[in-house]
Short mmCIF file of C-alpha atoms and ligand atoms in Angstrom, two decimals:
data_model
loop_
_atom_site.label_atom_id
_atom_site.label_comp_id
_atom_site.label_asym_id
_atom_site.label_seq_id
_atom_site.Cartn_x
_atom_site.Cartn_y
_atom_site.Cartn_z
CA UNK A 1 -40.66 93.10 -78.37
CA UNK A 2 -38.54 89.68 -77.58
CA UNK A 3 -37.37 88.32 -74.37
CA UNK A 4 -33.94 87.04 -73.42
CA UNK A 5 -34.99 83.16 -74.52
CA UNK A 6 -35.64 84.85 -78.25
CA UNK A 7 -39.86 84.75 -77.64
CA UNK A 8 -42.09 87.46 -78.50
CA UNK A 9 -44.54 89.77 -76.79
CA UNK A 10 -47.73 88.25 -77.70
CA UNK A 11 -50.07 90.31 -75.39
CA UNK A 12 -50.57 90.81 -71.53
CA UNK A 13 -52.42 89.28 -68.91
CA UNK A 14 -54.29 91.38 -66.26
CA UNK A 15 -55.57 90.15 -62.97
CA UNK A 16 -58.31 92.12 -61.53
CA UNK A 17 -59.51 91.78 -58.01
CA UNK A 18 -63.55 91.70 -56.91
CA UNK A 19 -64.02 94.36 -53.76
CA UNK A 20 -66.10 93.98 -50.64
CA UNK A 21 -67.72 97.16 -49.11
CA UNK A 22 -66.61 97.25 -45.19
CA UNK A 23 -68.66 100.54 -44.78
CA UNK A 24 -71.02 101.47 -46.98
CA UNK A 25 -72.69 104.71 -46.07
CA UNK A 26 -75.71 106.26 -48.74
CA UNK A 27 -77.18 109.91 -48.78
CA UNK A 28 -80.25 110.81 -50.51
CA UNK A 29 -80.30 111.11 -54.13
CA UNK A 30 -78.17 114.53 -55.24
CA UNK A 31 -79.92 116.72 -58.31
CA UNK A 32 -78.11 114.98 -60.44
CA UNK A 33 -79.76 111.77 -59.69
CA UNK A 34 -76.71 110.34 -57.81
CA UNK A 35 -76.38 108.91 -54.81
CA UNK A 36 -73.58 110.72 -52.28
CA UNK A 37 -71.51 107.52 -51.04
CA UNK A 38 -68.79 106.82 -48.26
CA UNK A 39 -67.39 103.74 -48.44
CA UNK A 40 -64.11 101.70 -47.51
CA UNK A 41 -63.48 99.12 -50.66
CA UNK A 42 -61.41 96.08 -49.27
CA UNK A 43 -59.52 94.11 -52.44
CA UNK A 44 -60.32 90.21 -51.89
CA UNK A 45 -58.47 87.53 -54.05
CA UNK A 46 -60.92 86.58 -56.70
CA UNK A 47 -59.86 87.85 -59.73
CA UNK A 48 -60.76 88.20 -63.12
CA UNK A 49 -58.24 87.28 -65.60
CA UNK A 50 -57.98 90.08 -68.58
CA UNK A 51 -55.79 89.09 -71.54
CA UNK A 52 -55.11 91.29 -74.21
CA UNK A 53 -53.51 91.29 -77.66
CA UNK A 54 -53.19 93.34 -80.32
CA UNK A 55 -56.10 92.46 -83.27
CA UNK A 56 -56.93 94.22 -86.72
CA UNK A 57 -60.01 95.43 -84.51
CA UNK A 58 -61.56 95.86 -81.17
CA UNK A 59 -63.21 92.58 -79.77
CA UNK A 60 -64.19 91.11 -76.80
CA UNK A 61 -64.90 87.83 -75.80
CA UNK A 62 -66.10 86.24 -72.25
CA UNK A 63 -65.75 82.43 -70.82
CA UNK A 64 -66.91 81.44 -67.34
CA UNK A 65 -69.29 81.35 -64.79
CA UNK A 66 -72.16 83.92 -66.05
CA UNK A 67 -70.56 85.06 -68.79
CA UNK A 68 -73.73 83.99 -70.94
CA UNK A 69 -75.34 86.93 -68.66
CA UNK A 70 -72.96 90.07 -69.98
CA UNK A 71 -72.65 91.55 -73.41
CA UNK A 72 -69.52 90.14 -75.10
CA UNK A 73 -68.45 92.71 -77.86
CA UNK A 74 -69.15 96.55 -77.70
CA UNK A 75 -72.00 96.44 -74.99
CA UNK A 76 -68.77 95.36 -72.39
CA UNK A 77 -67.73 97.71 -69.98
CA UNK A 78 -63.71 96.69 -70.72
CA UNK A 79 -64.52 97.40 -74.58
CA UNK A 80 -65.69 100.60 -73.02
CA UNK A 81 -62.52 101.03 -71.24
CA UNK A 82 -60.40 100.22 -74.35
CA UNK A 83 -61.99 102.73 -76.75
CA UNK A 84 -61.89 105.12 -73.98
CA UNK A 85 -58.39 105.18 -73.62
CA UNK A 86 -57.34 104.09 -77.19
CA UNK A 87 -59.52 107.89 -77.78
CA UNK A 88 -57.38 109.73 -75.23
CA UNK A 89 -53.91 108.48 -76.12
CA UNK A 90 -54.85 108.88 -79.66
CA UNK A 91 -54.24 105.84 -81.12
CA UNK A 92 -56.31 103.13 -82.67
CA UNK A 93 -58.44 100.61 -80.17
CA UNK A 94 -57.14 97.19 -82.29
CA UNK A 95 -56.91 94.69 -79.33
CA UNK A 96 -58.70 92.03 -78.83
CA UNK A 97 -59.75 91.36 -75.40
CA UNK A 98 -60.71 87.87 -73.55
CA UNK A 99 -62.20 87.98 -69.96
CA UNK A 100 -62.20 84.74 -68.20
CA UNK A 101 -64.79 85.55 -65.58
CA UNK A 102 -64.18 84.65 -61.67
CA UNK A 103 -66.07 87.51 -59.95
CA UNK A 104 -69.68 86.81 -59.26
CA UNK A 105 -71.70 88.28 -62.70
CA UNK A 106 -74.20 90.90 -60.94
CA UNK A 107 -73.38 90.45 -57.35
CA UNK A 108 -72.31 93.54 -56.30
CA UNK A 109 -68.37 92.58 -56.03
CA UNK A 110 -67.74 94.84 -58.94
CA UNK A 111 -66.86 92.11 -61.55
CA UNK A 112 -67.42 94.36 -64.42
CA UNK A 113 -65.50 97.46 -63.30
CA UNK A 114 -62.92 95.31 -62.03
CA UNK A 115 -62.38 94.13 -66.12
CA UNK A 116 -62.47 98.12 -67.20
CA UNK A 117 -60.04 98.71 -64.76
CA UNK A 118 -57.92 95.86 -66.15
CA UNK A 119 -58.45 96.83 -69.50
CA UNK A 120 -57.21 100.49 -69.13
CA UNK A 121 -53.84 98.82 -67.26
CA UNK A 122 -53.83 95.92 -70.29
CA UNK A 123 -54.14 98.89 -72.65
CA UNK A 124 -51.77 101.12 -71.38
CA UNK A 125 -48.84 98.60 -71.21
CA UNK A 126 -49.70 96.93 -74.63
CA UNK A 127 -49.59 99.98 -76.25
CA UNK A 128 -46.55 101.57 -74.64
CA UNK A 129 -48.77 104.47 -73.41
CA UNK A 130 -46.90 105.06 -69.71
CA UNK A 131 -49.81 107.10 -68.43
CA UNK A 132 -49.71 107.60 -64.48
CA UNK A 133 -51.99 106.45 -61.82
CA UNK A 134 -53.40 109.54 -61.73
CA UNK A 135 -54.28 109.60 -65.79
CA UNK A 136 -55.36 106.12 -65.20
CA UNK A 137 -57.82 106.94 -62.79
CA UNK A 138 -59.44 109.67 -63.97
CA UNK A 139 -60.01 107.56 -66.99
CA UNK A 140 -61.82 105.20 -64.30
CA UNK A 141 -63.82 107.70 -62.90
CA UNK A 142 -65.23 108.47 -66.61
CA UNK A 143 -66.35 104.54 -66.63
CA UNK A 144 -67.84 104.33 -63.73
CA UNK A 145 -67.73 104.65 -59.65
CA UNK A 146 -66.17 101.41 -59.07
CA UNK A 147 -63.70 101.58 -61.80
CA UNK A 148 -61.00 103.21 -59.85
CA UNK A 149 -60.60 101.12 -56.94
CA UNK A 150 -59.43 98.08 -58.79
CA UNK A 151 -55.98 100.23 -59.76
CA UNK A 152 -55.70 100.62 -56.30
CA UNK A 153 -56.37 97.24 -54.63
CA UNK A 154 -55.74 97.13 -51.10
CA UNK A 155 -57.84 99.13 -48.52
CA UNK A 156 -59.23 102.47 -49.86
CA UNK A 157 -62.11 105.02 -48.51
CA UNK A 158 -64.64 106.12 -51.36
CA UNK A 159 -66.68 109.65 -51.35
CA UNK A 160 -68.18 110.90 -54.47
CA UNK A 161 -70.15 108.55 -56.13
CA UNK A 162 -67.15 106.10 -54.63
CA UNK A 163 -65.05 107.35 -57.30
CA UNK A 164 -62.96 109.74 -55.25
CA UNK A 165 -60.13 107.25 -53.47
CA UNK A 166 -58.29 107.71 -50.50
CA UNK A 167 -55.93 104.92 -50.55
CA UNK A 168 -56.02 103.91 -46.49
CA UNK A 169 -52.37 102.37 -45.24
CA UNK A 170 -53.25 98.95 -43.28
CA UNK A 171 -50.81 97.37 -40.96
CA UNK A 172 -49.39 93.88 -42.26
CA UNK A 173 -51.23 92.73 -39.40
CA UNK A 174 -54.69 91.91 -41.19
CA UNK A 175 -55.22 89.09 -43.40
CA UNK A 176 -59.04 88.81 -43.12
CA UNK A 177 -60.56 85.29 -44.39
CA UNK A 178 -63.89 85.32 -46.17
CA UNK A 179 -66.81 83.42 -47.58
CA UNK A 180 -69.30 84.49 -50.15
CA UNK A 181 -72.53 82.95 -51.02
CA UNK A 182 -73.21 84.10 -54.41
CA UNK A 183 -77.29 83.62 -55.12
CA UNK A 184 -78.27 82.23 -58.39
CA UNK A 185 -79.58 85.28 -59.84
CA UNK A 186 -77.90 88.63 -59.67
CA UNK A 187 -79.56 91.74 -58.68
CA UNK A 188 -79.14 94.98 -60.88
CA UNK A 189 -77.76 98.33 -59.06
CA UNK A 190 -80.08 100.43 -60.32
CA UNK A 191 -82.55 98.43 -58.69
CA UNK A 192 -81.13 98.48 -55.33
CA UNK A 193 -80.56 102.29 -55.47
CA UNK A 194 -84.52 102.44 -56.46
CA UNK A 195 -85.35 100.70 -53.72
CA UNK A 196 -82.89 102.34 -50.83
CA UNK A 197 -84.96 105.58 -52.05
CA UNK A 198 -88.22 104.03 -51.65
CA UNK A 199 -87.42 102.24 -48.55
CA UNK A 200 -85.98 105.50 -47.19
CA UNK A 201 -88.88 107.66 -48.03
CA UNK A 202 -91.34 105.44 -45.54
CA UNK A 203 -88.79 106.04 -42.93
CA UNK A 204 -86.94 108.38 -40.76
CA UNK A 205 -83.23 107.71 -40.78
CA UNK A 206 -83.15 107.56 -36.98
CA UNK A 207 -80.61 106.35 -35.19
CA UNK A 208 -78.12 105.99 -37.65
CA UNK A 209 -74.62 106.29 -36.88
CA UNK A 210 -72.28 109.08 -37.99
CA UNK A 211 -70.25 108.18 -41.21
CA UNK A 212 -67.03 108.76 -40.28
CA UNK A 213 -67.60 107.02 -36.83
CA UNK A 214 -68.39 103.55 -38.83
CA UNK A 215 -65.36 104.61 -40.75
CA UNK A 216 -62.99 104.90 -38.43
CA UNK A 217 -63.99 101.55 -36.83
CA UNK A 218 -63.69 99.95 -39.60
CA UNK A 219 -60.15 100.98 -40.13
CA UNK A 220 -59.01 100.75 -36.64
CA UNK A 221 -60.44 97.04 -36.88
CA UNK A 222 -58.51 96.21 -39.91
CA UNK A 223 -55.60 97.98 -38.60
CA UNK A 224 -55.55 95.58 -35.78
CA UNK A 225 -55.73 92.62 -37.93
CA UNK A 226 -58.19 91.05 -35.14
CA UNK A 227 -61.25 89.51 -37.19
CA UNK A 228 -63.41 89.47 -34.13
CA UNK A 229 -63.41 93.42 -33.96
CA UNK A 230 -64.20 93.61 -37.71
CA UNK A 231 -66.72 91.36 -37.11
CA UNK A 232 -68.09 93.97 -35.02
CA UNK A 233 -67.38 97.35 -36.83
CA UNK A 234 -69.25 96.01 -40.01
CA UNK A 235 -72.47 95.31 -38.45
CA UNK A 236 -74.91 96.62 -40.05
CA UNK A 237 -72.57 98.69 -41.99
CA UNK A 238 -74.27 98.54 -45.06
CA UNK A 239 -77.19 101.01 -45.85
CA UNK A 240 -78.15 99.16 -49.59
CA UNK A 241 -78.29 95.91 -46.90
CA UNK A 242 -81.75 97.03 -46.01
CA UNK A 243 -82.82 97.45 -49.53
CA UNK A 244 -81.52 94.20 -50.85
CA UNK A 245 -83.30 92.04 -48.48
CA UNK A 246 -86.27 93.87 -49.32
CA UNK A 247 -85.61 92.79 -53.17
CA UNK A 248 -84.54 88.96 -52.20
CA UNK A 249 -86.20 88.32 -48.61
CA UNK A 250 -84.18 85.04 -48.99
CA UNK A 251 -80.68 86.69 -48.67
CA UNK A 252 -82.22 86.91 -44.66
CA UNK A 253 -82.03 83.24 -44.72
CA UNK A 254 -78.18 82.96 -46.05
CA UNK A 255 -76.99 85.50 -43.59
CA UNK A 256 -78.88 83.93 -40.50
CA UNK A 257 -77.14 80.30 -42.20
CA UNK A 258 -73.56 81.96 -41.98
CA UNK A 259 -72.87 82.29 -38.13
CA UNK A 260 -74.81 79.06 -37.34
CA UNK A 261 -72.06 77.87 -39.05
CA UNK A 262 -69.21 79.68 -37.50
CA UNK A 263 -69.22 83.28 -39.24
CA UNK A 264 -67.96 85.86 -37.10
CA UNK A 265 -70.01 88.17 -39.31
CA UNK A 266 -72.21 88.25 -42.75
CA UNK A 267 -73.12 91.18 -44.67
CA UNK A 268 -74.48 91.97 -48.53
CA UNK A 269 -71.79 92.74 -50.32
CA UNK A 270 -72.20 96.45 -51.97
CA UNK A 271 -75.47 96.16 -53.77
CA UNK A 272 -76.06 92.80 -53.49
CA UNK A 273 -77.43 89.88 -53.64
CA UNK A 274 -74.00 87.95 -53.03
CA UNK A 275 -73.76 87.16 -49.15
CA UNK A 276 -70.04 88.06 -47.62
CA UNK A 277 -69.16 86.19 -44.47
CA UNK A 278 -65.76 87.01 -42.36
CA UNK A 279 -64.67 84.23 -40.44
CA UNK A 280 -61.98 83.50 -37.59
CA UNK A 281 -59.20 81.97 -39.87
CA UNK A 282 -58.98 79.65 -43.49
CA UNK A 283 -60.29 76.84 -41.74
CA UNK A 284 -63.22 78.38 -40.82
CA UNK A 285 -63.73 79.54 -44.12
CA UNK A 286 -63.57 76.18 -45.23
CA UNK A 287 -65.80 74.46 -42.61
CA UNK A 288 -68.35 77.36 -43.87
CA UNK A 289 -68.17 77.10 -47.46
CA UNK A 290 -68.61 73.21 -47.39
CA UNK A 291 -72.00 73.72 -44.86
CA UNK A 292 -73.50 76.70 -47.50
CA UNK A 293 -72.79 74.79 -50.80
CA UNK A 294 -73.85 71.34 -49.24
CA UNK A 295 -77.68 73.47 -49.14
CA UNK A 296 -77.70 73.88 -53.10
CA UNK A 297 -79.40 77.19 -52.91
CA UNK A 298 -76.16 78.96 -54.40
CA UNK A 299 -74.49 79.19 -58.01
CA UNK A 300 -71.31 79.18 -56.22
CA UNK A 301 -69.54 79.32 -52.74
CA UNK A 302 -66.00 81.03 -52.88
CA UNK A 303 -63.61 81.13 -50.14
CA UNK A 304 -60.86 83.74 -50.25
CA UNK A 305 -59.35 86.44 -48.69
CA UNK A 306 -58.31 90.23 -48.33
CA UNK A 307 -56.95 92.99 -48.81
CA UNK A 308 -55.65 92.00 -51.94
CA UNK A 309 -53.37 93.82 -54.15
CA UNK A 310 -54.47 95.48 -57.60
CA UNK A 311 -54.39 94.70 -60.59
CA UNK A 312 -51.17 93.74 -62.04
CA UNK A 313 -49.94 92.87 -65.58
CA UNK A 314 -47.73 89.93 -67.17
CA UNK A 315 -46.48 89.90 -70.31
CA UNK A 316 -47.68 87.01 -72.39
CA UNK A 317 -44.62 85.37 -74.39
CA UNK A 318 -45.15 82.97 -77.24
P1 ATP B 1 -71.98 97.26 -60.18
O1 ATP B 1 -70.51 97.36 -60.53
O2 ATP B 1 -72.87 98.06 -61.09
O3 ATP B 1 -72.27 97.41 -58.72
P2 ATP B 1 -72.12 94.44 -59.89
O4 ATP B 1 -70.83 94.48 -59.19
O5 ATP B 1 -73.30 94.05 -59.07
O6 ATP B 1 -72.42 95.81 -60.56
P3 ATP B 1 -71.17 93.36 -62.39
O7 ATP B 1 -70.71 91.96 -62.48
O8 ATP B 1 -70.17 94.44 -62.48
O9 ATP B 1 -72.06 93.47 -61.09
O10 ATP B 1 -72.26 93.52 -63.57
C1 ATP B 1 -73.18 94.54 -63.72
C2 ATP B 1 -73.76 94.49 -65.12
O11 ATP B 1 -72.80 95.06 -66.02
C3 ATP B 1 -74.01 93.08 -65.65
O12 ATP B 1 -75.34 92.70 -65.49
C4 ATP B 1 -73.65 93.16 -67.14
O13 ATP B 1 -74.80 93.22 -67.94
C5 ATP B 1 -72.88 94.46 -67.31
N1 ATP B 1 -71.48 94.22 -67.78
C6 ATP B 1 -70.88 94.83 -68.81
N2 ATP B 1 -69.60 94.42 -68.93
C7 ATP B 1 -69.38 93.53 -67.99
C8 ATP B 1 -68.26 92.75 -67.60
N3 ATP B 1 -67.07 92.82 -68.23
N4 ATP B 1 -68.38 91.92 -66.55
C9 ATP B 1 -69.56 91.87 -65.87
N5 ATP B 1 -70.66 92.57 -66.19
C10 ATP B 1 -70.58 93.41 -67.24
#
């Protein structure tokens, strides 16, 4: 394929946004050993960057912060995501793939589903495959429960396992700023899931509030674009929050540090253990970030903001 200047396709470049979890709702553990979730995924601008080319064979290779930490090669979930849809479209999975890792390795901003999702999209448009959203996703939903929302981007409301997305239209109004503390050690899911059903055996789940009530907050706050009534309509919004702390008693500390430092709000994200903080405006994002990293209990503090929009693909011209 050549461009207009004479150059040729050499591959394509995906950029995949990390999520957020606004609402997070958790039922007891179904038969088949999942988890029934309601959620509303918010897109935030910190991407991973996906390239891929075509190769005599599949490969996949990581650079950045953690990527010592994830399986480069066949053990990835975006060489997953290639042979998966290489399988489906019938043709042969001979790309080579390079992640250059952004998202927080392991700290529950969906990093790795975020490059499946990417790959699938990469795929798709390297190979000429023009399969629809729809295809697409249901692709996603064989990788995993996060896999999906990345297409998406935006604002979207989870059920399922999360995998079933509702795309939510948000008013222009609501560009939200953020902060997250990402600890030095990640935490693994299936850990935090453990623990939520341990933690929720000793209890009774008094007093918590209907699911479609912290919902519909959450939206209506978003909707309004005012970051003072988010603020409000995620606390304690997250029901993995509980277990988390329980896991890494420290993440207490980081979230009590956030709105001594002007947070409007702090919450884990998803599963944890990265810290999320919404704050008033960029400024105060800024003023935050420089009071958490100047503690040096973090492998990184990353200021950015949501929704953002999903993953989209460049051509790469030599
Ligand atoms: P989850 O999506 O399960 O909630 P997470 O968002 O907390 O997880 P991820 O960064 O997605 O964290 O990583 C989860 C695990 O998946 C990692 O520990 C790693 O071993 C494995 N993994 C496989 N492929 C990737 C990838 N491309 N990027 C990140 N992790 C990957």
């Amino acid at each position: 394929m050549s461009q207009a200047g004479g150059g040729r396709r050499a591959g394509i470049t995906v950029r995949a946004p990390g999520k957020v979890n606004l609402a997070l709702s958790v039922s007891p553990r179904r038969p088949d050993g999942y988890h029934e979730l309601t959620t509303v995924f918010l897109a935030v601008g910190l991407h991973d960057v996906v390239r891929l080319a075509p190769a005599p064979r599949l490969t996949v290779t990581v650079r950045g912060p953690g990527a010592a930490d994830i399986p480069a090669g066949d053990g990835n979930l975006a060489a997953r995501a290639v042979r998966l849809i290489a399988r489906a479209a019938g043709v042969e999975p001979s790309v080579a793939v390079h992640i250059d890792k952004r998202i927080p390795v392991a700290g529950g901003m969906a990093g790795g589903s975020a490059d499946a999702a990417a790959a699938l999209v990469g795929c798709d448009a390297l190979c000429g495959l023009g399969l629809s959203r729809e295809e697409l996703l249901l692709l996603a939903a064989e990788l995993g429960s996060d896999v999906g929302f990345p297409l998406y981007g935006g604002v979207a409301l989870g059920t399922g396992r999360g995998e079933l997305l509702t795309p939510l239209e948000i008013s222009d109004a609501g560009v939200f700023h953020w902060v997250f503390a990402v600890s030095p050690h990640g935490l693994a899911t299936p850990a935090i899931f453990q623990e939520y059903d341990r933690l929720r055996r000793t209890r009774l789940a008094d007093g918590e509030r209907p699911t479609q009530e912290r919902v519909a907050e959450v939206t209506d706050a978003l909707n309004s674009g005012d970051a003072a009534l988010l603020a409000a309509a995620v606390k304690d919004v997250n029901d993995l929050q509980e277990a988390a702390l329980s896991l890494r008693p420290e993440l207490a500390d980081t979230l009590r540090l956030g709105p001594e430092h002007g947070a409007l709000a702090g919450l884990v994200s998803g599963s944890g253990p990265t810290c999320a903080f919404l704050t008033e405006s960029a400024r105060a994002a800024a003023t935050l970030a420089t009071a958490l990293s100047a503690t040096g209990c973090y492998r990184d503090v990353l200021v950015t903001a949501g929704p953002a929009n999903g993953c989209t693909a460049a051509p790469d011209w030599t």
